[in-house]
CSV table of C-alpha atoms in Angstrom, one decimal:
chain,number,residue,atom,x,y,z
A,1,MET,CA,-110.1,311.8,179.8
A,2,PRO,CA,-112.3,312.3,176.7
A,3,HIS,CA,-112.0,315.5,174.9
A,4,LYS,CA,-114.8,318.1,175.3
A,5,LEU,CA,-115.9,320.0,172.2
A,6,SER,CA,-118.2,323.0,172.6
A,7,LEU,CA,-119.7,324.2,169.3
A,8,VAL,CA,-121.3,327.6,169.6
A,9,ILE,CA,-123.6,328.2,166.6
A,10,PRO,CA,-125.8,331.2,166.9
A,11,GLY,CA,-128.7,331.0,164.4
A,12,LEU,CA,-128.7,327.2,164.1
A,13,CYS,CA,-132.2,327.2,165.6
A,14,GLY,CA,-133.4,330.5,164.2
A,15,PRO,CA,-135.4,332.6,164.8
A,16,LEU,CA,-136.6,332.5,161.2
A,17,PRO,CA,-139.8,333.3,159.3
A,18,GLU,CA,-141.3,331.0,156.7
A,19,LEU,CA,-140.2,327.7,158.2
A,20,ASP,CA,-142.9,325.7,156.3
A,21,SER,CA,-141.3,326.7,153.0
A,22,VAL,CA,-137.9,325.0,153.8
A,23,ALA,CA,-139.0,322.2,156.2
A,24,SER,CA,-138.7,319.5,153.5
A,25,ARG,CA,-135.2,320.5,152.6
A,26,ALA,CA,-134.0,320.9,156.2
A,27,LEU,CA,-134.3,317.2,157.0
A,28,PRO,CA,-130.5,316.8,157.6
A,29,LEU,CA,-130.6,319.3,160.5
A,30,LEU,CA,-133.9,317.8,161.8
A,31,SER,CA,-132.5,314.3,161.7
A,32,LEU,CA,-129.3,315.4,163.5
A,33,LEU,CA,-131.0,317.4,166.3
A,34,ASN,CA,-133.7,314.8,166.8
A,35,ARG,CA,-131.0,312.2,167.6
A,36,LEU,CA,-129.0,314.4,170.1
A,37,HIS,CA,-129.8,314.7,173.7
A,38,ARG,CA,-131.6,318.1,174.2
A,39,LYS,CA,-131.3,320.0,177.5
A,40,ASN,CA,-132.4,323.4,178.6
A,41,THR,CA,-129.7,325.8,179.8
A,42,ALA,CA,-129.8,329.2,181.6
A,43,ALA,CA,-127.8,330.7,178.7
A,44,SER,CA,-130.5,332.1,176.5
A,45,ASP,CA,-128.1,334.2,174.4
A,46,CYS,CA,-124.4,334.1,173.3
A,47,THR,CA,-123.1,336.6,175.9
A,48,THR,CA,-124.6,334.7,178.8
A,49,LEU,CA,-123.2,331.5,177.4
A,50,LEU,CA,-119.7,333.0,177.0
A,51,THR,CA,-119.9,334.5,180.5
A,52,THR,CA,-120.7,331.0,181.9
A,53,LEU,CA,-118.1,329.1,179.8
A,54,PHE,CA,-115.3,331.4,180.8
A,55,GLY,CA,-116.4,332.0,184.4
A,56,LEU,CA,-116.5,335.7,184.0
A,57,GLN,CA,-117.8,338.1,186.5
A,58,ARG,CA,-121.1,339.4,185.3
A,59,GLN,CA,-121.3,343.1,184.2
A,60,ALA,CA,-124.3,345.2,183.4
A,61,TYR,CA,-123.4,344.8,179.7
A,62,PHE,CA,-121.1,342.4,178.0
A,63,PRO,CA,-117.9,344.3,177.1
A,64,TYR,CA,-117.8,343.5,173.4
A,65,ALA,CA,-115.7,346.6,172.5
A,66,ALA,CA,-112.9,346.1,175.1
A,67,LEU,CA,-112.6,342.4,174.0
A,68,ALA,CA,-112.5,343.4,170.3
A,69,LEU,CA,-109.7,345.9,171.1
A,70,LEU,CA,-107.7,343.2,172.9
A,71,ALA,CA,-108.3,340.8,170.0
A,72,HIS,CA,-106.4,343.2,167.8
A,73,ASP,CA,-103.5,343.3,170.3
A,74,ARG,CA,-104.3,346.7,171.7
A,75,GLN,CA,-104.6,347.2,175.5
A,76,PRO,CA,-108.0,348.6,176.7
A,77,GLY,CA,-106.5,349.5,180.1
A,78,GLU,CA,-109.1,350.4,182.7
A,79,HIS,CA,-111.2,352.6,180.4
A,80,VAL,CA,-114.7,352.0,179.2
A,81,TRP,CA,-114.8,351.2,175.5
A,82,MET,CA,-117.9,351.3,173.3
A,83,HIS,CA,-118.5,350.4,169.8
A,84,ALA,CA,-119.5,353.2,167.4
A,85,ASP,CA,-119.8,351.0,164.4
A,86,PRO,CA,-120.6,352.2,160.8
A,87,VAL,CA,-124.1,351.3,159.6
A,88,PHE,CA,-126.6,352.1,157.0
A,89,LEU,CA,-130.1,353.2,158.1
A,90,GLN,CA,-132.8,352.8,155.5
A,91,ALA,CA,-135.5,355.2,156.7
A,92,ASP,CA,-139.1,355.6,155.6
A,93,MET,CA,-142.2,357.3,157.1
A,94,ASP,CA,-142.2,355.6,160.5
A,95,ARG,CA,-139.2,353.3,160.8
A,96,ALA,CA,-135.5,352.9,160.1
A,97,ILE,CA,-134.0,349.5,159.2
A,98,LEU,CA,-130.4,348.9,160.1
A,99,ALA,CA,-127.8,347.2,157.9
A,100,ASP,CA,-124.5,346.4,159.6
A,101,ALA,CA,-121.0,347.0,158.3
A,102,GLN,CA,-120.5,343.4,157.3
A,103,SER,CA,-123.1,344.0,154.5
A,104,LEU,CA,-121.6,347.3,153.4
A,105,ASP,CA,-118.2,346.1,152.1
A,106,ILE,CA,-116.4,349.1,153.5
A,107,ARG,CA,-112.9,349.5,152.2
A,108,PRO,CA,-110.1,350.1,154.8
A,109,GLN,CA,-109.2,353.5,153.3
A,110,GLU,CA,-112.9,354.5,153.4
A,111,ALA,CA,-113.1,353.7,157.1
A,112,GLU,CA,-109.9,355.6,157.8
A,113,GLN,CA,-111.1,358.7,156.0
A,114,LEU,CA,-114.5,358.7,157.6
A,115,VAL,CA,-113.1,358.3,161.1
A,116,GLU,CA,-110.6,361.1,160.4
A,117,GLU,CA,-113.5,363.4,159.4
A,118,LEU,CA,-115.6,362.4,162.4
A,119,ASN,CA,-112.6,362.9,164.8
A,120,ALA,CA,-111.9,366.4,163.4
A,121,HIS,CA,-115.5,367.3,164.0
A,122,PHE,CA,-115.8,365.9,167.5
A,123,ALA,CA,-112.3,367.0,168.8
A,124,GLU,CA,-113.9,369.9,170.8
A,125,ASP,CA,-116.2,367.3,172.5
A,126,GLY,CA,-113.2,365.3,173.6
A,127,LEU,CA,-114.3,362.2,171.6
A,128,SER,CA,-112.0,360.2,169.4
A,129,LEU,CA,-112.9,357.1,167.4
A,130,VAL,CA,-110.4,354.4,166.7
A,131,THR,CA,-110.7,351.7,164.1
A,132,VAL,CA,-109.6,348.1,164.8
A,133,ASP,CA,-110.8,347.1,161.3
A,134,ALA,CA,-113.1,348.6,158.6
A,135,CYS,CA,-116.2,347.3,160.4
A,136,ASN,CA,-115.4,347.9,164.0
A,137,TRP,CA,-115.0,351.5,165.3
A,138,LEU,CA,-114.6,352.2,169.0
A,139,VAL,CA,-114.6,355.1,171.3
A,140,ARG,CA,-112.9,355.4,174.7
A,141,LEU,CA,-114.8,356.8,177.6
A,142,ASP,CA,-114.1,357.5,181.3
A,143,ALA,CA,-117.6,356.3,182.2
A,144,CYS,CA,-120.8,355.4,180.4
A,145,ASP,CA,-124.4,355.4,181.7
A,146,LEU,CA,-126.0,354.4,178.4
A,147,GLU,CA,-128.3,351.4,178.0
A,148,THR,CA,-127.6,350.1,174.5
A,149,THR,CA,-128.8,347.2,172.2
A,150,PRO,CA,-126.1,344.8,170.8
A,151,LEU,CA,-125.6,345.2,167.1
A,152,ALA,CA,-126.7,341.6,166.4
A,153,GLU,CA,-130.1,342.3,168.0
A,154,ALA,CA,-130.6,345.5,165.9
A,155,THR,CA,-129.4,344.3,162.5
A,156,GLY,CA,-132.2,344.0,160.0
A,157,ARG,CA,-134.7,345.5,162.4
A,158,ASN,CA,-136.5,348.7,163.0
A,159,ILE,CA,-134.2,350.6,165.4
A,160,ASN,CA,-136.7,353.3,166.5
A,161,THR,CA,-137.3,351.4,169.8
A,162,LEU,CA,-133.7,350.2,170.2
A,163,LEU,CA,-131.9,353.5,170.4
A,164,PRO,CA,-129.7,354.2,173.5
A,165,THR,CA,-131.4,355.3,176.7
A,166,GLY,CA,-130.0,356.5,180.0
A,167,GLU,CA,-129.0,359.8,181.6
A,168,SER,CA,-126.7,360.9,178.8
A,169,ALA,CA,-128.9,359.6,176.0
A,170,ALA,CA,-129.9,363.1,174.9
A,171,ASP,CA,-126.3,364.2,174.6
A,172,TRP,CA,-125.4,361.1,172.5
A,173,LYS,CA,-128.5,361.7,170.3
A,174,ARG,CA,-127.2,365.2,169.5
A,175,LEU,CA,-123.7,363.7,168.7
A,176,LEU,CA,-125.2,361.0,166.5
A,177,ASN,CA,-127.3,363.6,164.6
A,178,GLU,CA,-124.2,365.6,163.9
A,179,ALA,CA,-122.3,362.5,162.8
A,180,GLN,CA,-125.2,361.6,160.4
A,181,MET,CA,-125.0,365.1,158.9
A,182,LEU,CA,-121.3,364.9,158.5
A,183,LEU,CA,-121.4,361.4,156.9
A,184,HIS,CA,-124.2,362.6,154.5
A,185,MET,CA,-121.8,365.3,153.2
A,186,SER,CA,-118.7,363.1,153.0
A,187,ALA,CA,-117.0,362.6,149.7
A,188,VAL,CA,-116.5,359.0,150.7
A,189,ASN,CA,-120.2,358.3,150.7
A,190,GLU,CA,-120.7,360.2,147.4
A,191,GLN,CA,-118.1,358.0,145.8
A,192,ARG,CA,-119.7,354.9,147.3
A,193,GLU,CA,-123.1,355.8,145.9
A,194,ASN,CA,-121.6,356.5,142.5
A,195,ARG,CA,-120.4,352.9,142.6
A,196,GLY,CA,-123.9,351.7,143.5
A,197,MET,CA,-123.0,351.0,147.1
A,198,GLN,CA,-125.0,351.9,150.2
A,199,PRO,CA,-123.5,354.8,152.1
A,200,VAL,CA,-122.3,354.7,155.7
A,201,ASN,CA,-124.9,357.1,157.1
A,202,SER,CA,-124.9,356.5,160.8
A,203,LEU,CA,-123.1,355.0,163.8
A,204,TRP,CA,-124.5,352.3,166.2
A,205,LEU,CA,-123.5,352.6,169.8
A,206,TRP,CA,-123.3,349.3,171.7
A,207,GLY,CA,-121.1,346.9,173.6
A,208,GLN,CA,-119.8,349.3,176.3
A,209,GLY,CA,-117.8,348.1,179.3
A,210,VAL,CA,-114.4,347.6,180.8
A,211,LEU,CA,-112.2,344.6,180.0
A,212,PRO,CA,-113.2,341.9,182.5
A,213,GLY,CA,-110.8,340.1,184.8
A,214,LYS,CA,-109.7,336.6,183.9
A,215,GLY,CA,-112.3,334.0,184.7
A,216,SER,CA,-112.1,330.4,185.7
A,217,THR,CA,-112.5,328.0,182.7
A,218,ASP,CA,-111.3,324.6,181.6
A,219,ILE,CA,-111.2,325.6,177.9
A,220,THR,CA,-107.8,324.8,176.4
A,221,HIS,CA,-108.2,325.9,172.8
A,222,ILE,CA,-110.5,328.3,170.8
A,223,TYR,CA,-111.2,328.0,167.1
A,224,SER,CA,-112.7,331.1,165.8
A,225,ASP,CA,-112.6,334.1,163.4
A,226,ASP,CA,-114.7,336.2,165.8
A,227,ALA,CA,-113.2,339.2,167.6
A,228,VAL,CA,-114.9,338.6,170.9
A,229,THR,CA,-113.8,334.9,171.3
A,230,THR,CA,-110.3,335.9,170.1
A,231,GLY,CA,-110.2,338.6,172.8
A,232,LEU,CA,-111.3,336.0,175.4
A,233,ALA,CA,-108.6,333.7,174.2
A,234,LYS,CA,-106.0,336.4,174.7
A,235,LEU,CA,-107.4,337.4,178.1
A,236,HIS,CA,-107.1,333.9,179.4
A,237,ALA,CA,-103.8,333.0,177.5
A,238,ILE,CA,-105.7,330.2,175.7
A,239,ARG,CA,-104.4,328.9,172.4
A,240,HIS,CA,-106.3,330.3,169.5
A,241,SER,CA,-106.6,329.2,165.9
A,242,ALA,CA,-108.7,330.3,162.9
A,243,LEU,CA,-111.4,327.9,161.9
A,244,THR,CA,-110.3,326.2,158.7
A,245,ASP,CA,-111.2,322.6,158.4
A,246,PRO,CA,-113.0,319.8,160.3
A,247,VAL,CA,-109.8,317.7,160.1
A,248,VAL,CA,-108.2,320.2,162.6
A,249,LEU,CA,-111.0,319.5,165.1
A,250,ALA,CA,-110.8,315.8,164.5
A,251,TYR,CA,-107.2,316.0,165.5
A,252,ALA,CA,-108.0,318.1,168.6
A,253,MET,CA,-110.5,315.5,169.8
A,254,LYS,CA,-107.7,313.0,170.0
A,255,GLN,CA,-106.0,315.1,172.7
A,256,ASN,CA,-107.0,315.9,176.2
A,257,GLY,CA,-108.7,319.2,176.8
A,258,HIS,CA,-111.7,321.3,176.0
A,259,SER,CA,-112.1,323.1,172.6
A,260,LEU,CA,-114.5,325.9,172.0
A,261,VAL,CA,-115.5,326.4,168.4
A,262,TRP,CA,-117.4,329.6,167.2
A,263,MET,CA,-119.4,329.2,164.0
A,264,ASP,CA,-121.4,332.3,163.1
A,265,GLN,CA,-122.3,331.8,159.4
A,266,LEU,CA,-126.0,331.3,160.3
A,267,GLN,CA,-126.3,334.5,162.3
A,268,ALA,CA,-126.6,337.1,159.5
A,269,PRO,CA,-129.4,335.2,157.6
A,270,CYS,CA,-131.4,335.1,160.9
A,271,GLN,CA,-130.8,338.7,161.5
A,272,TYR,CA,-132.1,339.7,158.1
A,273,GLY,CA,-134.8,337.1,158.1
A,274,ASP,CA,-133.4,335.4,155.0
A,275,THR,CA,-134.7,331.9,155.2
A,276,ALA,CA,-133.2,330.8,151.8
A,277,ALA,CA,-129.7,332.0,152.7
A,278,TRP,CA,-130.0,330.3,156.1
A,279,LEU,CA,-131.0,327.0,154.5
A,280,GLU,CA,-128.1,327.0,152.1
A,281,GLU,CA,-125.6,327.8,154.9
A,282,MET,CA,-127.2,325.3,157.3
A,283,LEU,CA,-127.0,322.5,154.8
A,284,GLY,CA,-123.3,323.1,154.2
A,285,LEU,CA,-122.7,323.4,157.9
A,286,VAL,CA,-124.4,320.1,158.7
A,287,GLU,CA,-122.7,318.2,155.8
A,288,TYR,CA,-119.2,319.6,156.0
A,289,TRP,CA,-118.9,320.2,159.8
A,290,LEU,CA,-121.4,318.7,162.1
A,291,MET,CA,-121.9,315.2,160.6
A,292,PRO,CA,-118.1,314.5,160.4
A,293,LEU,CA,-117.5,315.9,163.9
A,294,ILE,CA,-120.2,313.8,165.5
A,295,SER,CA,-118.9,310.7,163.6
A,296,THR,CA,-115.4,311.5,164.8
A,297,ALA,CA,-116.6,312.1,168.4
A,298,ALA,CA,-118.3,308.7,168.4
A,299,SER,CA,-115.1,306.9,167.3
A,300,LEU,CA,-112.9,308.8,169.8
A,301,ASP,CA,-115.4,308.7,172.7
A,302,ALA,CA,-115.4,312.5,172.8
A,303,ASP,CA,-118.1,314.7,174.5
A,304,VAL,CA,-119.8,317.2,172.3
A,305,ASN,CA,-122.2,320.1,173.2
A,306,ILE,CA,-123.9,322.2,170.5
A,307,TYR,CA,-125.1,325.6,171.7
A,308,PRO,CA,-127.5,327.5,169.4
A,309,CYS,CA,-127.6,330.4,171.9
A,310,ASN,CA,-131.3,330.1,172.5
A,311,GLY,CA,-131.5,328.5,176.0
A,312,VAL,CA,-130.9,325.0,174.7
A,313,ARG,CA,-127.9,322.7,174.2
A,314,TYR,CA,-127.7,319.5,172.2
A,315,HIS,CA,-125.4,316.9,173.7
A,316,PHE,CA,-123.6,313.8,172.4
A,317,ASN,CA,-121.4,311.2,173.8
A,318,ASN,CA,-121.2,307.4,173.5
A,319,LYS,CA,-123.8,307.0,176.3
A,320,ASN,CA,-126.4,308.4,173.8
A,321,LYS,CA,-124.6,307.1,170.8
A,322,LEU,CA,-126.0,307.7,167.4
A,323,SER,CA,-126.4,305.3,164.5
A,324,ILE,CA,-124.3,307.4,162.2
A,325,SER,CA,-125.1,305.4,159.1
A,326,ARG,CA,-128.9,306.0,159.6
A,327,LEU,CA,-128.6,309.6,160.8
A,328,MET,CA,-129.5,311.3,157.6
A,329,PHE,CA,-132.6,309.3,157.0
A,330,TRP,CA,-134.3,309.6,160.4
A,331,LYS,CA,-137.2,312.0,159.9
A,332,LYS,CA,-139.1,312.0,163.1
A,333,GLY,CA,-140.4,315.3,164.4
A,334,ARG,CA,-140.9,318.7,162.9
A,335,LEU,CA,-138.4,321.5,162.1
A,336,GLN,CA,-140.5,323.8,164.2
A,337,ASP,CA,-139.7,321.6,167.2
A,338,HIS,CA,-136.2,323.0,167.1
A,339,VAL,CA,-136.1,326.1,165.0
A,340,ASP,CA,-137.9,329.2,166.3
A,341,SER,CA,-140.0,331.8,164.5
A,342,PRO,CA,-139.9,335.5,165.5
């Protein structure tokens, strides 16, 4: 039975501003996508896609936090877990733009000290943060009635309309205001600013939920450096490997099974609207990963689906076989036919 390869690449098709300025240099992506079989899917975002691929029972919110905890070999139990991640808010007269922890280069010892200070302050409220790494801080709850916005949807954006809502939103707003004041006074942030670094001046609440039950899936191996897909691998007892080299995937395609590959290097440029950075990362992705993998799939009669997490999938097998030698030079269509603008 031919191997199935699912490539999940959020950001491959935007959204991005200023597409006209990069269209002439994005021909490798345009050529590739124009030659693949494009189909609409019901999965318009990454969480819906993962829920479908793993056959998970749908929850009101995707349980990012519980899966991140499991990814780090810590058991979530039956509790609700929620991200309370360190962020930087750049505020002006009428808006506040969020920069996530990945852009802040937080040192592990800085994260530990800040969480220790926050926990000492909030002990009387019965709240305690735990760190699974410097960028991911979690809080355990007995229940949660908040409606939150995933961090990926808030990064690089004005968060004034994206703040948590729900019955307990006012209580959490008070707690966040206290956290912001404490972070402002922390010696950790004073030292960071002295080094020319942005401070950690707020927390972003998101990803709440309980660990889901095991779903029904035919996925046999996951290649990823991402905490959520790592957590899903451990939940389903699926083999998991870091994503290192296309040769590894070429070998996998010689075997029976279904491999899921998570590639998120295009996500941050889209979040920050950095078209130049997206173009650079995209060209490397197409040349180093996608072109060799499609070529290998053609030689091995493998079945490939590319999911940009935008309600579309691009499919390849030998029934719609590509002329690989001509692939890079086929220029029909426009970049805007595939890559969205905000």
